[in-house]
Short mmCIF file of C-alpha atoms in Angstrom, two decimals:
data_model
loop_
_atom_site.label_atom_id
_atom_site.label_comp_id
_atom_site.label_asym_id
_atom_site.label_seq_id
_atom_site.Cartn_x
_atom_site.Cartn_y
_atom_site.Cartn_z
CA MET Q 21 31.04 -18.20 30.19
CA LEU Q 22 27.80 -17.07 31.73
CA THR Q 23 27.72 -14.26 29.24
CA LEU Q 24 27.59 -16.75 26.39
CA GLN Q 25 24.79 -18.62 28.12
CA PHE Q 26 22.69 -15.50 28.56
CA LEU Q 27 23.47 -14.39 25.04
CA THR Q 28 22.16 -17.67 23.65
CA THR Q 29 19.02 -17.61 25.77
CA GLY Q 30 18.53 -14.01 24.72
CA ILE Q 31 18.74 -14.78 21.02
CA LEU Q 32 16.37 -17.69 21.38
CA THR Q 33 13.79 -15.68 23.34
CA GLY Q 34 14.32 -12.80 20.97
CA GLY Q 35 12.99 -14.98 18.17
CA ILE Q 36 9.57 -14.94 19.83
CA TYR Q 37 9.67 -11.18 20.37
CA ALA Q 38 10.63 -10.78 16.73
CA LEU Q 39 7.58 -12.78 15.72
CA ILE Q 40 5.31 -10.46 17.70
CA ALA Q 41 7.12 -7.40 16.38
CA VAL Q 42 6.65 -8.56 12.80
CA SER Q 43 2.96 -9.02 13.46
CA ILE Q 44 2.70 -5.40 14.61
CA VAL Q 45 4.80 -4.04 11.76
CA LEU Q 46 2.80 -5.90 9.11
CA VAL Q 47 -0.39 -4.17 10.16
CA TYR Q 48 1.29 -0.82 10.64
CA LYS Q 49 2.94 -0.87 7.25
CA ALA Q 50 -0.20 -1.70 5.34
CA THR Q 51 -2.73 0.37 7.24
CA ARG Q 52 -0.82 2.92 9.40
CA ILE Q 53 -2.57 1.49 12.42
CA PHE Q 54 -0.74 0.51 15.55
CA ASN Q 55 -2.48 -2.61 16.74
CA PHE Q 56 -2.80 -2.48 20.52
CA ALA Q 57 -4.80 -5.70 20.55
CA VAL Q 58 -1.77 -7.73 19.51
CA GLY Q 59 -1.24 -9.06 23.03
CA GLU Q 60 -4.80 -10.34 23.40
CA LEU Q 61 -4.77 -11.77 19.90
CA LEU Q 62 -1.63 -13.73 20.64
CA ALA Q 63 -3.00 -14.97 23.95
CA LEU Q 64 -6.14 -16.06 22.13
CA GLY Q 65 -4.04 -18.02 19.66
CA GLY Q 66 -2.21 -19.65 22.55
CA TYR Q 67 -5.54 -20.61 24.13
CA PHE Q 68 -6.82 -22.09 20.90
CA CYS Q 69 -3.78 -24.29 20.74
CA TYR Q 70 -4.09 -25.18 24.40
CA SER Q 71 -7.73 -26.16 24.01
CA LEU Q 72 -7.02 -28.34 21.02
CA VAL Q 73 -4.18 -30.10 22.81
CA VAL Q 74 -5.69 -30.47 26.28
CA TRP Q 75 -9.45 -30.53 25.69
CA ALA Q 76 -9.64 -32.16 22.28
CA HIS Q 77 -6.49 -34.33 22.68
CA PHE Q 78 -5.22 -33.49 19.23
CA PRO Q 79 -1.62 -34.35 18.43
CA LEU Q 80 0.50 -31.23 18.63
CA TRP Q 81 1.07 -30.69 14.91
CA LEU Q 82 -2.65 -30.96 14.22
CA ALA Q 83 -3.41 -28.63 17.12
CA ILE Q 84 -1.04 -26.03 15.75
CA ILE Q 85 -2.59 -26.25 12.29
CA GLY Q 86 -6.05 -26.05 13.85
CA ALA Q 87 -5.07 -23.03 15.93
CA MET Q 88 -3.65 -21.33 12.85
CA LEU Q 89 -6.90 -21.94 10.96
CA MET Q 90 -8.81 -20.42 13.85
CA ALA Q 91 -6.39 -17.50 13.77
CA VAL Q 92 -7.20 -17.01 10.08
CA ILE Q 93 -10.89 -16.81 10.97
CA VAL Q 94 -10.23 -14.42 13.87
CA GLY Q 95 -8.05 -12.21 11.66
CA ALA Q 96 -10.70 -12.07 8.95
CA LEU Q 97 -13.42 -11.30 11.51
CA VAL Q 98 -11.40 -8.55 13.15
CA GLU Q 99 -10.77 -6.92 9.81
CA ARG Q 100 -14.37 -7.28 8.66
CA LEU Q 101 -16.16 -6.32 11.89
CA VAL Q 102 -13.83 -3.85 13.56
CA LEU Q 103 -11.64 -2.24 10.92
CA ARG Q 104 -13.52 -2.17 7.68
CA PRO Q 105 -16.46 -0.18 9.09
CA LEU Q 106 -13.89 2.36 10.26
CA LEU Q 107 -12.14 2.65 6.92
CA SER Q 108 -11.29 6.27 6.08
CA GLN Q 109 -11.87 7.35 9.69
CA PRO Q 110 -9.07 9.18 11.50
CA THR Q 111 -6.19 6.91 12.53
CA LEU Q 112 -6.67 7.72 16.20
CA THR Q 113 -10.25 6.41 16.04
CA ILE Q 114 -9.05 3.12 14.63
CA VAL Q 115 -6.23 2.81 17.14
CA MET Q 116 -8.83 3.33 19.86
CA ALA Q 117 -10.90 0.59 18.26
CA THR Q 118 -7.95 -1.80 18.60
CA LEU Q 119 -7.78 -0.87 22.30
CA ALA Q 120 -11.49 -1.64 22.61
CA LEU Q 121 -10.87 -4.91 20.83
CA SER Q 122 -8.17 -5.78 23.34
CA SER Q 123 -10.56 -5.26 26.29
CA LEU Q 124 -13.25 -7.25 24.55
CA LEU Q 125 -10.96 -10.17 23.82
CA SER Q 126 -9.51 -10.16 27.30
CA GLY Q 127 -13.04 -10.36 28.78
CA LEU Q 128 -13.93 -13.13 26.38
CA MET Q 129 -10.86 -15.14 27.34
CA LEU Q 130 -11.65 -14.67 31.02
CA MET Q 131 -15.12 -16.10 30.40
CA ILE Q 132 -13.95 -19.12 28.46
CA TRP Q 133 -10.64 -20.06 30.05
CA SER Q 134 -11.00 -18.42 33.51
CA GLY Q 135 -8.36 -16.21 35.07
CA TYR Q 136 -6.14 -19.01 36.35
CA VAL Q 137 -2.89 -19.95 34.73
CA VAL Q 138 -3.23 -22.84 32.34
CA THR Q 139 -0.17 -24.74 31.26
CA PHE Q 140 0.53 -26.99 28.35
CA PRO Q 141 1.47 -30.59 29.12
CA ARG Q 142 5.19 -30.91 29.74
CA ASN Q 143 7.57 -32.06 27.05
CA LEU Q 144 5.07 -31.26 24.36
CA LEU Q 145 7.81 -30.48 21.90
CA PRO Q 146 10.08 -33.38 21.02
CA GLY Q 147 13.79 -33.42 21.86
CA LYS Q 148 15.83 -32.88 24.96
CA THR Q 149 17.65 -29.94 26.42
CA LEU Q 150 20.66 -29.26 24.26
CA ILE Q 151 24.05 -28.79 25.85
CA ILE Q 152 26.82 -27.43 23.65
CA GLY Q 153 30.03 -26.82 25.56
CA ASP Q 154 28.87 -24.92 28.63
CA VAL Q 155 25.80 -23.49 26.99
CA VAL Q 156 22.45 -24.99 27.85
CA MET Q 157 19.56 -24.56 25.47
CA SER Q 158 16.11 -25.75 26.40
CA ASN Q 159 14.47 -27.59 23.55
CA GLU Q 160 11.37 -25.40 23.86
CA LEU Q 161 13.39 -22.31 23.15
CA VAL Q 162 15.26 -23.93 20.29
CA TRP Q 163 11.97 -24.97 18.74
CA ALA Q 164 10.50 -21.53 19.29
CA PHE Q 165 13.45 -19.91 17.60
CA GLY Q 166 13.41 -22.39 14.74
CA ILE Q 167 9.69 -21.96 14.14
CA ALA Q 168 10.07 -18.19 14.20
CA MET Q 169 12.90 -18.31 11.66
CA VAL Q 170 10.94 -20.63 9.34
CA ALA Q 171 8.01 -18.23 9.58
CA PHE Q 172 10.29 -15.34 8.58
CA ALA Q 173 11.67 -17.29 5.64
CA ILE Q 174 8.17 -18.04 4.40
CA LEU Q 175 7.22 -14.37 4.84
CA ALA Q 176 10.29 -13.20 2.93
CA TYR Q 177 9.44 -15.56 0.08
CA PHE Q 178 5.83 -14.42 0.14
CA PHE Q 179 6.70 -10.73 -0.05
CA ASN Q 180 9.35 -11.05 -2.73
CA LYS Q 181 8.02 -13.76 -4.99
CA THR Q 182 4.23 -13.76 -4.98
CA LYS Q 183 1.73 -11.41 -6.60
CA THR Q 184 -0.18 -10.86 -3.39
CA GLY Q 185 3.03 -10.15 -1.52
CA LEU Q 186 4.05 -7.56 -4.09
CA ARG Q 187 0.61 -5.96 -3.87
CA MET Q 188 0.91 -5.81 -0.09
CA ARG Q 189 4.19 -3.94 -0.47
CA ALA Q 190 2.59 -1.61 -2.98
CA VAL Q 191 -0.39 -0.93 -0.71
CA SER Q 192 1.91 -0.20 2.21
CA GLU Q 193 3.46 2.61 0.18
CA ASP Q 194 0.46 4.38 -1.26
CA HIS Q 195 -3.21 3.52 -0.95
CA GLU Q 196 -4.57 5.76 -3.68
CA LEU Q 197 -1.91 4.79 -6.17
CA SER Q 198 -2.53 1.11 -5.44
CA MET Q 199 -6.22 1.57 -6.11
CA SER Q 200 -5.47 3.32 -9.38
CA CYS Q 201 -3.41 0.29 -10.38
CA GLY Q 202 -6.45 -1.90 -9.85
CA ILE Q 203 -5.49 -3.41 -6.50
CA ASN Q 204 -8.38 -4.36 -4.26
CA ILE Q 205 -7.03 -2.77 -1.12
CA THR Q 206 -9.71 -3.99 1.26
CA LEU Q 207 -8.76 -7.52 0.27
CA ILE Q 208 -5.10 -6.69 0.92
CA PHE Q 209 -6.02 -5.29 4.34
CA ALA Q 210 -7.85 -8.52 5.14
CA VAL Q 211 -4.86 -10.61 4.09
CA THR Q 212 -2.62 -8.39 6.22
CA TRP Q 213 -4.71 -8.82 9.34
CA ILE Q 214 -5.00 -12.55 8.80
CA LEU Q 215 -1.22 -12.86 8.45
CA ALA Q 216 -0.65 -10.72 11.52
CA VAL Q 217 -3.06 -12.72 13.66
CA VAL Q 218 -1.56 -16.00 12.46
CA LEU Q 219 1.95 -14.84 13.40
CA GLY Q 220 0.65 -13.54 16.73
CA SER Q 221 -1.07 -16.84 17.47
CA LEU Q 222 2.08 -18.74 16.66
CA SER Q 223 4.01 -16.67 19.16
CA GLY Q 224 1.12 -17.09 21.61
CA PHE Q 225 1.58 -20.84 21.46
CA LEU Q 226 5.36 -20.60 21.81
CA LEU Q 227 5.07 -18.27 24.80
CA GLY Q 228 2.25 -20.23 26.39
CA ASN Q 229 4.15 -23.45 26.08
CA ARG Q 230 7.04 -21.91 28.00
CA LEU Q 231 5.33 -19.74 30.56
CA GLY Q 232 1.69 -20.84 30.68
CA LEU Q 233 -1.26 -18.67 29.73
CA THR Q 234 -3.45 -16.26 31.68
CA PRO Q 235 -5.74 -13.62 30.21
CA ALA Q 236 -4.19 -10.99 32.46
CA ILE Q 237 -0.47 -11.59 32.05
CA THR Q 238 0.17 -13.18 28.65
CA PRO Q 239 -0.94 -10.10 26.67
CA LEU Q 240 1.53 -8.01 28.65
CA ILE Q 241 4.42 -9.99 27.19
CA ALA Q 242 3.52 -8.44 23.85
CA LEU Q 243 4.45 -5.11 25.39
CA ARG Q 244 8.07 -6.23 25.17
CA ALA Q 245 7.69 -6.28 21.43
CA PHE Q 246 6.78 -2.57 21.36
CA PRO Q 247 10.35 -1.45 22.05
CA ALA Q 248 11.50 -4.02 19.50
CA VAL Q 249 9.21 -2.52 16.89
CA LEU Q 250 10.32 1.04 17.57
CA PHE Q 251 13.95 0.01 17.80
CA GLY Q 252 13.85 -1.47 14.33
CA GLY Q 253 11.64 1.22 12.86
CA LEU Q 254 7.89 0.91 12.59
CA GLU Q 255 7.94 0.30 8.87
CA SER Q 256 10.67 -2.26 8.50
CA LEU Q 257 10.11 -6.00 8.71
CA VAL Q 258 13.84 -6.65 8.84
CA GLY Q 259 14.01 -4.04 11.57
CA ALA Q 260 11.32 -5.85 13.53
CA VAL Q 261 13.32 -9.08 13.43
CA VAL Q 262 16.57 -7.37 14.40
CA GLY Q 263 14.75 -5.36 17.07
CA GLY Q 264 13.13 -8.47 18.53
CA LEU Q 265 16.45 -10.30 18.75
CA THR Q 266 18.20 -7.26 20.24
CA ILE Q 267 15.57 -6.81 22.93
CA GLY Q 268 15.75 -10.51 23.76
CA ILE Q 269 19.54 -10.41 24.06
CA LEU Q 270 19.71 -7.24 26.13
CA GLU Q 271 16.95 -8.35 28.45
CA SER Q 272 18.64 -11.66 29.05
CA LEU Q 273 22.14 -10.20 29.48
CA VAL Q 274 21.09 -7.43 31.84
CA GLY Q 275 18.75 -9.73 33.73
CA GLY Q 276 21.34 -12.48 34.05
CA LEU Q 277 24.51 -10.55 34.68
CA ILE Q 278 23.26 -7.56 36.66
CA ASP Q 279 19.92 -8.14 38.26
CA PRO Q 280 16.73 -9.89 37.07
CA LYS Q 281 14.73 -6.83 38.08
CA TYR Q 282 16.65 -4.68 35.62
CA GLY Q 283 16.15 -7.27 32.93
CA GLU Q 284 12.43 -6.61 33.06
CA ILE Q 285 12.75 -2.90 32.55
CA THR Q 286 15.61 -2.93 30.02
CA PRO Q 287 13.31 -3.04 26.98
CA TYR Q 288 11.52 0.08 28.15
CA ILE Q 289 14.72 1.94 28.88
CA ILE Q 290 15.77 1.12 25.33
CA LEU Q 291 12.36 2.28 24.14
CA LEU Q 292 12.91 5.65 25.81
CA LEU Q 293 16.41 6.02 24.41
CA VAL Q 294 15.30 5.14 20.90
CA LEU Q 295 12.43 7.60 21.07
CA ILE Q 296 14.76 10.35 22.22
CA PHE Q 297 17.70 9.80 19.90
CA ARG Q 298 16.38 8.03 16.84
CA PRO Q 299 12.61 8.27 16.66
CA GLU Q 300 12.43 6.72 13.20
CA GLY Q 301 14.22 3.58 14.43
CA LEU Q 302 17.29 1.86 13.08
CA PHE Q 303 15.73 0.65 9.85
CA GLY Q 304 12.98 3.23 9.44
CA LEU Q 305 12.31 3.81 5.78
CA LYS Q 306 14.10 6.75 4.38
CA ARG Q 307 11.91 9.16 2.50
CA ILE Q 308 13.20 9.38 -1.03
CA GLU Q 309 13.29 13.04 -1.91
CA ARG Q 310 14.27 13.93 -5.45
CA ILE Q 311 15.72 17.34 -5.97
CA MET S 12 -20.72 18.57 0.59
CA ILE S 13 -19.33 20.41 -2.35
CA GLN S 14 -20.48 19.93 -5.86
CA VAL S 15 -17.47 19.99 -8.11
CA LEU S 16 -18.77 18.94 -11.48
CA ARG S 17 -22.08 19.70 -13.08
CA GLY S 18 -23.45 18.68 -16.38
CA VAL S 19 -20.21 17.19 -17.65
CA SER S 20 -20.96 15.11 -20.66
CA LEU S 21 -18.25 13.59 -22.75
CA GLU S 22 -17.67 10.58 -24.89
CA VAL S 23 -14.55 8.59 -25.72
CA PRO S 24 -15.10 6.52 -28.88
CA ASP S 25 -13.21 3.24 -29.37
CA GLY S 26 -9.55 3.61 -30.15
CA GLN S 27 -9.41 7.40 -30.15
CA ILE S 28 -7.50 9.99 -28.18
CA ILE S 29 -9.82 12.50 -26.60
CA SER S 30 -8.38 15.41 -24.74
CA LEU S 31 -9.77 17.39 -21.86
CA LEU S 32 -8.33 20.87 -21.50
CA GLY S 33 -8.74 23.42 -18.79
CA ALA S 34 -7.01 25.56 -16.22
CA ASN S 35 -6.15 24.60 -12.66
CA GLY S 36 -9.16 23.63 -10.60
CA ALA S 37 -11.47 23.26 -13.55
CA GLY S 38 -12.39 19.75 -12.47
CA LYS S 39 -10.41 17.73 -14.97
CA SER S 40 -8.82 15.39 -12.45
CA THR S 41 -12.12 15.01 -10.63
CA THR S 42 -13.72 13.96 -13.88
CA LEU S 43 -11.08 11.27 -14.38
CA LYS S 44 -11.44 10.06 -10.79
CA ALA S 45 -15.19 9.84 -11.20
CA VAL S 46 -14.68 7.55 -14.18
CA SER S 47 -11.98 5.38 -12.59
CA GLY S 48 -13.86 5.08 -9.29
CA LEU S 49 -11.08 6.66 -7.24
CA LEU S 50 -13.47 9.41 -6.20
CA LYS S 51 -15.15 6.97 -3.82
CA ALA S 52 -11.94 6.61 -1.83
CA GLU S 53 -12.03 10.35 -1.19
CA ALA S 54 -15.61 10.01 0.05
CA GLY S 55 -16.77 11.61 -3.19
CA GLU S 56 -19.65 10.29 -5.25
CA VAL S 57 -21.43 10.64 -8.51
CA THR S 58 -24.80 11.93 -7.32
CA ASP S 59 -26.44 12.43 -10.65
CA GLY S 60 -26.04 11.12 -14.14
CA GLU S 61 -24.31 7.98 -15.25
CA ILE S 62 -20.99 6.70 -16.52
CA ILE S 63 -21.25 4.01 -19.11
CA PHE S 64 -18.41 1.80 -20.36
CA LYS S 65 -19.08 -0.74 -23.08
CA LYS S 66 -22.83 -0.44 -22.55
CA GLU S 67 -22.63 -1.04 -18.79
CA ARG S 68 -23.03 1.45 -15.99
CA ILE S 69 -19.90 1.73 -13.90
CA ASP S 70 -20.51 4.80 -11.75
CA GLN S 71 -21.37 2.76 -8.66
CA GLN S 72 -18.58 0.21 -9.04
CA LEU S 73 -15.44 0.05 -6.94
CA ALA S 74 -12.13 1.20 -8.34
CA HIS S 75 -10.55 -2.24 -8.65
CA ARG S 76 -13.57 -3.61 -10.52
CA ILE S 77 -13.45 -0.71 -12.95
CA ALA S 78 -9.74 -1.34 -13.45
CA ALA S 79 -10.44 -5.01 -14.10
CA ARG S 80 -12.85 -3.97 -16.85
CA GLY S 81 -9.98 -2.21 -18.58
CA ILE S 82 -10.09 1.40 -17.44
CA ILE S 83 -6.77 2.41 -15.91
CA GLN S 84 -6.04 5.87 -14.59
CA VAL S 85 -2.49 7.17 -14.65
CA LEU S 86 -2.43 9.61 -11.77
CA GLU S 87 -1.09 13.11 -11.98
CA GLY S 88 2.50 13.74 -10.92
CA ARG S 89 3.96 10.35 -11.99
CA ARG S 90 3.26 8.57 -8.76
CA VAL S 91 5.58 5.62 -8.28
CA PHE S 92 5.98 3.02 -5.55
CA GLN S 93 9.24 4.58 -4.45
CA HIS S 94 10.73 1.67 -2.59
CA LEU S 95 9.93 -0.93 -5.22
CA THR S 96 12.23 -1.55 -8.16
CA VAL S 97 11.26 -0.59 -11.69
CA GLU S 98 10.32 -4.13 -12.58
CA GLU S 99 8.30 -4.56 -9.39
CA ASN S 100 6.45 -1.36 -10.15
CA LEU S 101 5.57 -2.68 -13.57
CA ARG S 102 4.52 -6.02 -12.15
CA VAL S 103 2.07 -4.34 -9.79
CA GLY S 104 0.27 -3.16 -12.91
CA TYR S 105 -0.49 -6.70 -14.07
CA LEU S 106 -4.07 -7.56 -13.23
CA GLY S 107 -4.70 -10.70 -15.23
CA SER S 108 -4.84 -14.19 -13.77
CA GLY S 109 -2.11 -15.55 -16.02
CA GLY S 110 1.14 -16.92 -14.69
CA GLU S 111 4.73 -15.78 -14.91
CA LEU S 112 4.81 -16.31 -18.69
CA MET S 113 2.05 -13.79 -19.30
CA ILE S 114 3.73 -11.24 -17.03
CA GLN S 115 7.04 -11.71 -18.85
CA LYS S 116 5.33 -11.10 -22.16
CA GLY S 117 3.76 -7.92 -20.81
CA LEU S 118 7.08 -6.75 -19.43
CA GLU S 119 8.82 -7.37 -22.75
CA ASP S 120 6.22 -5.29 -24.56
CA VAL S 121 6.82 -2.41 -22.18
CA TYR S 122 10.60 -2.72 -22.47
CA LYS S 123 10.26 -2.66 -26.25
CA LEU S 124 8.34 0.58 -25.98
CA PHE S 125 10.70 2.05 -23.40
CA PRO S 126 14.16 0.48 -23.98
CA LYS S 127 15.55 2.71 -21.27
CA LEU S 128 13.47 0.98 -18.60
CA ALA S 129 14.92 -2.39 -19.56
CA GLN S 130 18.36 -1.18 -18.50
CA MET S 131 17.19 -0.14 -15.06
CA LYS S 132 14.91 -3.00 -14.11
CA GLN S 133 16.48 -3.43 -10.72
CA ARG S 134 16.79 0.24 -9.80
CA THR S 135 14.76 1.60 -6.93
CA SER S 136 12.13 3.64 -8.72
CA GLY S 137 12.24 6.55 -6.29
CA PHE S 138 15.63 7.48 -7.69
CA LEU S 139 14.66 7.62 -11.35
CA SER S 140 14.50 10.91 -13.20
CA GLY S 141 11.14 12.51 -13.87
CA GLY S 142 10.99 11.37 -17.49
CA GLU S 143 11.92 7.81 -16.57
CA GLN S 144 9.28 7.75 -13.88
CA GLN S 145 6.65 8.98 -16.33
CA MET S 146 7.64 6.21 -18.76
CA MET S 147 7.46 3.65 -15.99
CA VAL S 148 4.06 4.86 -14.87
CA ILE S 149 2.67 4.58 -18.39
CA GLY S 150 4.31 1.18 -18.73
CA ARG S 151 2.70 0.06 -15.49
CA ALA S 152 -0.71 1.00 -16.83
CA LEU S 153 0.02 -0.90 -20.06
CA LEU S 154 0.70 -4.14 -18.19
CA SER S 155 -2.98 -4.43 -17.39
CA ASP S 156 -3.71 -4.32 -21.13
CA PRO S 157 -6.21 -1.46 -20.76
CA LYS S 158 -9.02 -0.66 -23.14
CA LEU S 159 -9.19 2.93 -21.96
CA MET S 160 -6.37 4.89 -20.38
CA LEU S 161 -7.10 7.99 -18.36
CA LEU S 162 -3.94 10.07 -18.47
CA ASP S 163 -3.73 12.92 -16.00
CA GLU S 164 -1.22 15.52 -17.13
CA PRO S 165 1.57 13.28 -18.37
CA SER S 166 3.59 16.35 -19.36
CA LEU S 167 3.55 17.98 -15.93
CA GLY S 168 7.00 19.13 -14.88
CA LEU S 169 8.88 17.56 -17.77
CA ALA S 170 11.36 19.18 -20.14
CA PRO S 171 9.99 20.11 -23.59
CA LEU S 172 11.95 17.38 -25.35
CA LEU S 173 10.66 14.76 -22.94
CA ILE S 174 7.12 16.03 -23.37
CA GLN S 175 7.47 15.45 -27.08
CA ALA S 176 8.80 11.95 -26.51
CA ILE S 177 6.04 11.05 -24.07
CA PHE S 178 3.31 12.32 -26.38
CA LYS S 179 4.80 10.44 -29.27
CA ILE S 180 4.69 7.26 -27.27
CA ILE S 181 1.12 7.91 -26.17
CA GLN S 182 0.20 8.24 -29.82
CA GLN S 183 2.15 5.12 -30.70
CA ILE S 184 0.34 3.09 -28.02
CA ASN S 185 -2.95 4.38 -29.33
CA ILE S 186 -2.15 3.36 -32.87
CA GLU S 187 -0.53 0.00 -32.13
CA LYS S 188 -2.80 -1.28 -29.41
CA LYS S 189 -5.97 0.62 -30.34
CA THR S 190 -6.17 1.80 -26.75
CA ALA S 191 -8.65 4.62 -26.27
CA MET S 192 -7.30 7.53 -24.26
CA LEU S 193 -8.79 10.34 -22.27
CA LEU S 194 -5.99 12.83 -21.94
CA VAL S 195 -6.15 15.62 -19.41
CA GLU S 196 -3.68 18.38 -20.15
CA GLN S 197 -2.74 21.94 -19.42
CA ASN S 198 -0.28 21.80 -22.26
CA ALA S 199 -3.01 22.43 -24.81
CA LEU S 200 -0.72 22.66 -27.80
CA ALA S 201 0.69 19.18 -27.34
CA ALA S 202 -2.69 17.69 -26.51
CA LEU S 203 -4.43 19.19 -29.54
CA GLU S 204 -1.65 17.78 -31.67
CA ILE S 205 -2.43 14.13 -30.93
CA ALA S 206 -6.11 14.21 -29.93
CA SER S 207 -8.92 13.77 -32.41
CA TYR S 208 -11.55 15.55 -30.34
CA CYS S 209 -11.32 18.02 -27.47
CA TYR S 210 -13.37 19.22 -24.58
CA VAL S 211 -12.62 22.41 -22.67
CA MET S 212 -13.57 22.61 -19.01
CA GLU S 213 -13.97 25.59 -16.76
CA THR S 214 -15.20 25.64 -13.15
CA GLY S 215 -16.69 22.20 -13.26
CA ARG S 216 -18.46 22.28 -16.59
CA ILE S 217 -17.67 21.75 -20.21
CA VAL S 218 -17.72 25.06 -22.02
CA MET S 219 -16.60 24.10 -25.45
CA ASP S 220 -15.92 21.02 -27.51
CA GLY S 221 -15.08 20.10 -31.03
CA PRO S 222 -12.65 18.27 -33.29
CA ALA S 223 -9.05 19.11 -32.46
CA GLU S 224 -8.35 20.75 -35.81
CA LYS S 225 -11.27 23.09 -35.37
CA LEU S 226 -10.40 24.05 -31.83
CA LYS S 227 -6.86 24.80 -32.85
CA GLU S 228 -8.23 27.50 -35.11
CA ASN S 229 -10.64 28.89 -32.53
CA GLU S 230 -9.66 32.42 -31.52
CA ASP S 231 -10.48 31.97 -27.83
CA ILE S 232 -8.57 28.73 -27.56
CA LYS S 233 -5.66 30.31 -29.33
CA GLU S 234 -5.62 33.19 -26.94
CA PHE S 235 -6.37 31.55 -23.61
CA TYR S 236 -4.84 28.11 -24.00
CA LEU S 237 -2.21 28.33 -26.69
CA GLY S 238 -0.97 31.77 -25.68
CA LEU S 239 -1.15 33.04 -29.20
CA SER S 240 -2.65 36.39 -29.99
CA LYS S 241 -2.75 37.96 -33.41
CA VAL S 242 0.62 37.86 -35.06
CA GLY S 243 2.66 40.97 -34.60
CA THR S 244 0.49 42.59 -31.96
CA ARG S 245 2.00 42.79 -28.54
CA LYS S 246 -0.04 41.72 -25.58
CA SER S 247 -1.06 44.62 -23.47
CA TYR S 248 -2.76 44.96 -20.17
CA LYS S 249 -5.35 47.18 -21.77
CA GLU S 250 -6.85 44.05 -23.16
CA ILE S 251 -7.30 42.49 -19.76
CA LYS S 252 -10.84 43.79 -19.50
CA HIS S 253 -11.64 42.36 -22.85
CA TYR S 254 -9.98 39.11 -21.79
CA LYS S 255 -12.09 38.86 -18.68
CA ARG S 256 -15.27 39.65 -20.53
CA ARG S 257 -14.64 36.98 -23.08
CA LYS S 258 -13.60 34.51 -20.45
CA ARG S 259 -16.91 35.10 -18.68
CA TRP S 260 -18.69 34.60 -21.93
CA LEU S 261 -16.90 31.31 -22.31
CA SER S 262 -18.14 29.99 -19.03
#
């Protein structure tokens, strides 16, 4: 019975990891850059939401919309100020720049919100703890999972049905070819970063609401998404979702049934195993090779 | 910095097919990329001279702006978005601001031109055959309703029959839509067949130009590009010296 409980908690937490993983994969697919600042960006989004709720006394829905708008601005700024000047530089340079960005943001957050843990007011999200049979589901987690799934549905629609979404998929395959087809790829990069930061901020709020926010610890939670990303394959959005859920489930099962300490390190053990046995990940794109 | 092209001067009049011939590394593709703006993405630039399209200078403009003006380059080697379906590939080509109706109309035009593509709309394009990919790539360029198409070696790696078919369609597009074309080819015979005027490039400069009919009769072109020497005489290595001397004279 406990197994079922941990499984459920795992799936629900996994939704948040999946959100972070998708944010990483989006940027990687379009630009071949692994964004190491994802943790700080998500913490920043969480703080925006926190400030709007606690300092400005906005109702929650308005605070979330406000935080997402701020995330749009942050995403656009990051792309314009950090990444565009580095366009056509070696990938390693740009990856380093994202590391620099992460230090910068973490300092900035320390200045504005101090190093202490801040917590959202309790019962911010409506509803009560759900009990189905013997399985207990906290309403926060259910909301988090639901919001993550809605976000994925919107993303799937965006990529498959809109012009910009199609162009993003094209750009993620071949930059030069996209340019020759008349696609403005810098614009696509900007849209990509904005989307990624918005998704990150959303997960920042969901995490912060559950665990509180500190500039030092919250970004580290994003590290859990790294194994998820590699598990699913760096280039696959579906893989990122599956990877996120899997990491959530395994972490919760191992942590609950064996020992909480092992739960913490499970994602990284998986990371190692994946890197050794299947470096391209479960859903890594297959190279189409015509003979 | 390496200077690739020097003193290249060519003109594509409205609605005509102009062909650019030359051996490997002559600078044909670079010329096309300079026009389409793709050179900038490779940190290349036009340092001297100007490129004018419809009375406006475009040499400093970005690739997507040049494309929006109606110049579309079809890259060498039939580059497709492998993981997208055929129809998605074609849709990427649409640059207008119109809605779904306009795109559908564009797609129908392309399917009329290439009925084969209509049957494989939903296929992943990476798995198409070479000829099908070449058709799709040309179709993708057509969706943007171009005024000038820059075609980079559309015949590369295709079977002779397919080459014929592709060139026929290029000609058909030119006649029906009045699209001007700048056609880069190594297959000189096929190119001279459909072009009205030809330029010959060697090591970054234009060494010869003239109406296609005239060039077809030119002895040097016949020998170096069409592989024809005087009827009945066998090629012999004795003539290599002569060949080299004349080649030098050409450049």
